[in-house]
Coordinates of C-alpha atoms and ligand atoms in Angstrom, one line a residue:
M1 CA 0.0 0.0 0.0
P2 CA 1.8 3.2 -1.1
I3 CA 1.8 6.1 1.3
H4 CA 1.6 9.2 -0.7
T5 CA 3.0 12.5 0.5
V6 CA 0.7 15.5 -0.1
T7 CA 3.2 18.3 0.6
P8 CA 4.7 19.6 -2.6
G9 CA 8.3 20.8 -2.6
C10 CA 10.9 20.5 0.0
Q11 CA 11.0 21.8 3.6
F12 CA 13.6 23.7 5.5
A13 CA 13.6 21.9 8.8
S14 CA 16.5 19.5 8.2
D15 CA 18.6 18.1 5.5
N16 CA 17.1 14.8 6.6
T17 CA 13.7 15.7 5.0
A18 CA 15.2 15.0 1.6
P19 CA 14.7 11.7 -0.2
M20 CA 17.7 9.5 -1.4
S21 CA 19.5 11.0 -4.3
P22 CA 18.9 9.1 -7.6
G23 CA 22.4 7.5 -7.9
A24 CA 22.2 6.2 -4.3
W25 CA 18.8 4.7 -4.9
E26 CA 19.8 3.1 -8.2
A27 CA 22.9 1.5 -6.5
L28 CA 20.7 0.1 -3.7
S29 CA 18.4 -1.4 -6.3
Q30 CA 21.4 -3.0 -8.1
A31 CA 22.6 -4.4 -4.9
N32 CA 19.3 -6.2 -4.5
R33 CA 19.8 -8.3 -7.6
D34 CA 21.9 -11.1 -6.2
C35 CA 23.2 -12.8 -3.1
Q36 CA 26.4 -11.6 -1.5
S37 CA 28.4 -12.3 1.6
S38 CA 27.3 -10.8 4.9
Y39 CA 28.9 -8.5 7.5
G40 CA 30.8 -6.3 5.0
D41 CA 32.6 -9.1 3.2
D42 CA 31.0 -8.1 -0.1
A43 CA 31.9 -6.4 -3.3
W44 CA 29.8 -3.2 -2.6
T45 CA 31.5 -2.6 0.7
A46 CA 34.9 -3.2 -0.8
R47 CA 34.1 -0.7 -3.6
A48 CA 32.7 1.9 -1.1
C49 CA 36.0 1.7 1.0
E50 CA 38.0 2.1 -2.2
L51 CA 36.0 5.1 -3.3
V52 CA 36.5 6.8 0.1
R53 CA 40.2 6.3 -0.2
E54 CA 40.2 7.6 -3.7
I55 CA 38.4 10.7 -2.8
F56 CA 40.7 11.4 0.2
E57 CA 43.8 10.2 -1.8
C58 CA 45.1 8.2 1.1
P59 CA 45.1 4.7 2.6
A60 CA 42.5 5.3 5.3
E61 CA 40.6 2.7 7.4
V62 CA 36.9 3.0 6.7
F63 CA 33.9 1.8 8.7
F64 CA 30.2 2.2 7.9
V65 CA 27.6 2.8 10.6
F66 CA 24.0 3.7 10.7
N67 CA 24.1 7.3 11.8
G68 CA 26.2 10.2 12.9
T69 CA 25.7 9.8 16.6
A70 CA 27.2 6.3 16.4
A71 CA 30.0 7.5 14.1
N72 CA 31.0 10.3 16.5
S73 CA 30.6 8.4 19.7
L74 CA 32.5 5.4 18.6
A75 CA 35.2 7.4 17.0
L76 CA 35.7 9.5 20.1
A77 CA 35.6 6.5 22.3
A78 CA 38.4 4.9 20.2
M79 CA 40.6 7.9 21.1
C80 CA 40.0 8.2 24.8
Q81 CA 40.2 6.6 28.2
S82 CA 37.4 7.2 30.6
Y83 CA 39.4 9.7 32.6
H84 CA 40.1 11.9 29.5
A85 CA 38.2 14.9 28.2
I86 CA 37.1 15.9 24.7
L87 CA 37.2 19.6 23.9
C88 CA 34.3 20.8 21.6
H89 CA 32.3 23.9 20.9
E90 CA 29.3 24.6 23.1
V91 CA 26.9 24.2 20.1
A92 CA 28.6 21.0 18.9
H93 CA 26.3 18.2 17.9
V94 CA 28.3 15.8 20.1
E95 CA 27.4 18.0 23.1
T96 CA 23.8 19.2 22.3
D97 CA 22.3 16.4 20.2
E98 CA 23.7 13.0 21.0
C99 CA 22.0 12.2 24.3
G100 CA 25.3 11.7 26.0
A101 CA 26.3 9.0 23.6
P102 CA 30.0 10.1 23.4
E103 CA 30.2 9.9 27.2
F104 CA 28.3 6.6 27.2
F105 CA 30.4 4.8 24.6
S106 CA 33.6 6.0 26.1
N107 CA 32.6 4.9 29.6
G108 CA 32.5 8.5 31.0
T109 CA 35.0 10.6 29.0
K110 CA 33.9 14.2 29.7
L111 CA 33.0 16.7 27.1
L112 CA 34.4 20.2 27.9
T113 CA 32.7 22.9 25.9
L114 CA 34.4 26.0 24.6
S115 CA 33.0 29.1 23.0
G116 CA 34.1 30.7 19.7
D117 CA 32.6 32.8 16.9
G118 CA 30.6 31.1 14.3
G119 CA 30.6 27.7 16.0
K120 CA 34.4 27.4 15.5
L121 CA 37.1 26.5 18.1
T122 CA 40.2 28.6 18.1
P123 CA 43.8 27.7 19.0
A124 CA 43.7 30.2 21.9
G125 CA 40.5 28.7 23.3
I126 CA 42.0 25.2 23.1
T127 CA 45.3 26.3 24.7
H128 CA 43.4 28.0 27.5
A129 CA 41.3 24.9 28.1
V130 CA 44.4 22.7 28.3
E131 CA 46.4 25.1 30.5
R132 CA 43.8 26.3 33.0
R133 CA 44.0 23.0 34.9
R134 CA 46.7 20.3 34.8
D135 CA 46.2 18.6 38.1
I136 CA 45.1 15.1 38.8
H137 CA 41.6 16.2 39.9
Y138 CA 40.6 17.4 36.5
P139 CA 39.8 15.2 33.4
K140 CA 42.8 15.2 31.1
P141 CA 42.1 16.7 27.7
R142 CA 42.9 14.2 25.0
V143 CA 40.8 15.0 21.9
V144 CA 39.6 18.1 20.1
S145 CA 36.4 17.7 18.1
V146 CA 35.6 20.2 15.4
T147 CA 32.5 20.2 13.2
Q148 CA 33.0 20.8 9.4
A149 CA 30.8 22.5 8.2
T150 CA 29.8 23.8 11.6
E151 CA 26.4 23.7 13.2
L152 CA 26.1 27.4 12.4
S153 CA 26.7 26.9 8.7
T154 CA 30.3 28.3 8.7
V155 CA 33.3 26.5 7.5
Y156 CA 36.9 26.2 8.8
S157 CA 39.4 27.3 6.2
I158 CA 42.5 25.2 5.4
D159 CA 44.5 27.5 7.6
E160 CA 42.1 27.4 10.5
I161 CA 42.1 23.6 10.5
A162 CA 45.9 23.6 10.3
A163 CA 46.1 26.0 13.2
V164 CA 43.8 23.9 15.4
S165 CA 45.8 20.9 14.4
D166 CA 49.1 22.5 15.3
T167 CA 47.7 23.4 18.7
C168 CA 46.6 19.8 19.2
R169 CA 50.1 18.4 18.4
R170 CA 51.6 20.9 20.8
H171 CA 49.4 19.6 23.6
G172 CA 49.3 15.9 22.7
L173 CA 45.7 16.1 21.6
R174 CA 44.1 14.1 18.8
L175 CA 41.8 15.8 16.3
H176 CA 38.3 14.5 15.5
M177 CA 36.2 16.0 12.8
D178 CA 32.4 15.7 12.8
G179 CA 31.7 15.8 9.1
A180 CA 28.0 15.3 9.0
R181 CA 28.1 18.1 6.4
F182 CA 31.6 17.5 5.2
A183 CA 30.6 17.6 1.6
N184 CA 29.1 21.0 2.1
A185 CA 32.4 22.3 3.5
V186 CA 34.3 20.9 0.5
A187 CA 31.8 22.5 -1.9
A188 CA 32.1 25.8 0.0
L189 CA 35.9 25.9 0.0
D190 CA 36.3 24.2 -3.4
V191 CA 39.4 22.3 -2.2
P192 CA 40.4 18.7 -2.5
P193 CA 39.1 16.8 0.6
R194 CA 42.7 15.9 1.7
R195 CA 43.5 19.6 2.2
I196 CA 41.0 19.9 5.1
T197 CA 41.5 16.5 6.6
W198 CA 44.7 14.4 6.9
E199 CA 47.0 16.9 5.2
A200 CA 45.8 19.4 7.8
G201 CA 46.3 16.9 10.7
V202 CA 42.8 15.4 11.2
D203 CA 43.1 12.0 12.8
V204 CA 39.6 10.8 12.2
L205 CA 36.6 12.0 10.2
C206 CA 33.0 11.1 10.6
L207 CA 31.8 11.4 7.1
G208 CA 28.1 12.2 6.7
G209 CA 26.2 10.2 4.1
T210 CA 22.6 10.6 5.3
K211 CA 22.4 14.3 4.9
N212 CA 24.3 14.1 1.6
G213 CA 21.8 11.9 -0.2
M214 CA 21.8 8.5 1.4
G215 CA 18.7 6.9 3.0
V216 CA 20.8 5.9 6.0
G217 CA 24.4 5.7 6.9
D218 CA 27.5 7.6 7.9
A219 CA 31.2 6.5 7.7
V220 CA 34.1 6.7 10.1
V221 CA 37.3 7.4 8.2
F222 CA 40.6 6.9 10.2
F223 CA 43.5 8.7 8.6
N224 CA 45.5 7.8 11.6
T225 CA 45.1 4.1 11.0
S226 CA 46.6 3.0 14.3
L227 CA 43.5 4.4 16.0
A228 CA 41.3 2.0 14.0
D229 CA 42.8 -1.0 15.9
E230 CA 39.9 -3.2 17.1
F231 CA 37.4 -0.5 16.0
A232 CA 35.3 -3.2 14.3
Y233 CA 34.6 -4.7 17.7
R234 CA 33.3 -1.4 19.0
C235 CA 31.0 -1.2 16.0
K236 CA 29.7 -4.7 16.6
Q237 CA 29.2 -4.2 20.4
A238 CA 27.3 -1.0 19.8
G239 CA 24.9 -2.7 17.4
Q240 CA 26.5 -0.8 14.5
L241 CA 27.7 -3.8 12.4
A242 CA 25.1 -4.3 9.6
S243 CA 24.7 -8.0 8.8
K244 CA 23.5 -7.1 5.3
M245 CA 26.2 -4.5 5.0
R246 CA 25.7 -4.1 1.2
Y247 CA 22.4 -2.3 1.8
L248 CA 24.3 0.3 3.8
T249 CA 27.3 0.5 1.5
S250 CA 25.8 0.3 -2.0
P251 CA 24.2 3.7 -1.8
W252 CA 27.7 5.1 -0.8
V253 CA 29.0 3.7 -4.1
G254 CA 26.2 5.4 -6.0
L255 CA 26.9 8.7 -4.2
L256 CA 30.7 8.6 -4.5
E257 CA 31.3 7.0 -7.9
D258 CA 29.7 9.7 -10.1
G259 CA 30.5 12.7 -7.9
S260 CA 27.0 13.3 -6.8
W261 CA 28.2 13.6 -3.2
L262 CA 29.8 16.9 -4.2
A263 CA 27.1 17.9 -6.7
N264 CA 24.4 17.4 -4.0
A265 CA 26.4 19.6 -1.6
R266 CA 26.9 22.3 -4.2
R267 CA 23.1 22.3 -4.9
A268 CA 22.3 22.6 -1.2
N269 CA 24.8 25.4 -0.6
A270 CA 23.5 27.2 -3.7
A271 CA 19.9 26.9 -2.4
A272 CA 21.0 28.5 0.9
A273 CA 22.8 31.3 -1.0
R274 CA 19.7 32.0 -3.0
L275 CA 17.6 32.0 0.2
E276 CA 20.0 34.3 2.0
Q277 CA 20.1 36.7 -0.9
G278 CA 16.3 36.8 -0.9
F279 CA 16.1 37.4 2.9
R280 CA 18.6 40.2 2.7
A281 CA 16.3 42.0 0.2
I282 CA 13.3 41.9 2.6
P283 CA 13.1 44.6 5.2
G284 CA 12.5 43.3 8.8
I285 CA 14.5 40.1 8.3
E286 CA 17.9 40.0 9.8
V287 CA 20.3 37.4 8.4
V288 CA 22.5 36.2 11.3
G289 CA 26.1 35.0 11.0
R290 CA 28.3 34.4 8.0
R291 CA 26.7 31.6 6.1
Q292 CA 29.1 29.5 4.0
A293 CA 27.3 26.1 3.9
N294 CA 23.6 25.0 3.5
A295 CA 21.8 26.6 6.3
V296 CA 20.6 30.2 6.6
F297 CA 20.0 31.7 10.1
A298 CA 17.6 34.6 10.3
R299 CA 15.7 36.7 12.9
L300 CA 12.1 37.1 11.8
P301 CA 9.4 39.0 13.7
D302 CA 7.4 36.4 15.7
A303 CA 4.2 37.2 13.8
L304 CA 6.0 36.4 10.5
A305 CA 7.4 33.1 11.7
E306 CA 4.0 32.2 13.0
S307 CA 2.3 33.0 9.7
L308 CA 4.8 31.0 7.7
R309 CA 4.3 28.0 10.0
A310 CA 0.5 28.4 9.6
K311 CA 1.1 28.1 5.8
G312 CA 2.9 24.8 6.4
W313 CA 6.5 25.9 6.2
K314 CA 8.8 24.0 8.6
F315 CA 12.0 25.4 10.2
Y316 CA 13.5 25.3 13.7
N317 CA 14.2 28.0 16.2
F318 CA 17.9 27.3 16.7
I319 CA 18.9 28.1 20.3
G320 CA 22.7 28.4 19.6
A321 CA 22.1 31.1 17.1
A322 CA 19.0 32.7 18.7
A323 CA 17.4 32.7 15.3
C324 CA 15.4 30.6 12.9
R325 CA 17.3 28.0 11.0
F326 CA 16.4 27.3 7.4
M327 CA 18.3 24.2 6.3
C328 CA 18.6 23.4 2.6
S329 CA 19.0 19.8 1.6
W330 CA 20.4 18.7 -1.8
A331 CA 16.8 18.3 -2.9
V332 CA 15.7 21.9 -2.4
T333 CA 15.0 23.6 -5.7
D334 CA 15.1 27.2 -6.8
A335 CA 11.3 26.9 -7.0
D336 CA 11.1 25.8 -3.3
V337 CA 13.3 28.8 -2.2
D338 CA 11.2 31.2 -4.3
A339 CA 8.0 29.9 -3.0
L340 CA 9.2 30.4 0.6
L341 CA 10.4 33.9 -0.2
A342 CA 7.1 34.7 -1.9
D343 CA 5.2 33.8 1.2
V344 CA 7.6 35.8 3.3
R345 CA 7.1 38.9 1.1
Q346 CA 3.3 38.4 1.2
A347 CA 3.3 38.3 5.0
T348 CA 5.5 41.4 5.5
Ligands
LIG401 C1 23.0 15.4 11.7 C2 24.3 15.6 12.4 C3 24.9 14.5 13.0 C4 24.4 13.1 12.9 O1 23.2 13.0 13.5 P1 22.4 11.6 13.5 O2 21.0 12.0 13.8 O3 22.9 10.8 14.6 O4 22.6 10.9 12.2 C5 26.2 14.7 13.5 N1 26.7 15.9 13.6 C6 26.1 17.0 13.1 C7 26.8 18.4 13.1 C8 24.8 16.9 12.5 O5 24.2 18.0 12.0

């Protein structure tokens, strides 16, 4: 029995409102044509690993899990003892949206939050956090976690990542990157992925697939391959080892093989740019922050936000930015953006 959706167009609540992108869907359907070995010992999974290594131009260790919370939590747990601390931004997804999973899977490693403009950590902030306490009574900082693109739709430049990474090396810290929207950062910077990951000193990247056009699935990419030792056991114990792994990995092949991972991110960023430009031309709307990726943050009069919601538009009030968040997925079209802008203009 098909369940038809009645809402035309795309929404702005989350990148997760989008369907699977066509290449990912097609690969999934191809993977359904034959029998294959289980638990990742199959051709699709091998190809997906190979494609990740090609895109990053390095011999990384790659693991596929069901979502970003699992990817982040397990990757962080792999780098910490329970008495360690992880330094992250106060609006970081690992702090605000993972229900304590990083602490849970690491058996109690403490997240220490730092502030910083645009959702970004700074070398000075990290150094201060490391140096303010060094005694036995305080959890020992061991990992820095950055989000690329950030929760506030900004992007760390190559130099910013390198500066954070230098600070990490100086203090014996490892560098984790939450890349739920990594493709959007690559699209925004227009650089080879290696420049903002292993070449800049990132030890492990959680690479987002779901928001990029998969139906389900994110990857953990260890550039520092010694950290991947026994990681497969962590995945299995956490319920993150898919028995029919090919259904998780074939869409990755579809997404990575033809470059649609990057094309999707470019579309999402372009939709956000169009929306931002439209907002800026409407009096009474204040665009907040310096958008580089696929979300626009804006302050709207309460009555306006209410009337948009009454018309069926969906978007969040984002606490960290004290503004409304309009998130553009890869599937948002110019027509979707223009329809929203038309309703905004009509209501003002
Ligand atoms: C969406 C997102 C994740 C992953 O969230 P899941 O719901 O666990 O897939 C991780 N980090 C950031 C910054 C995100 O936006």
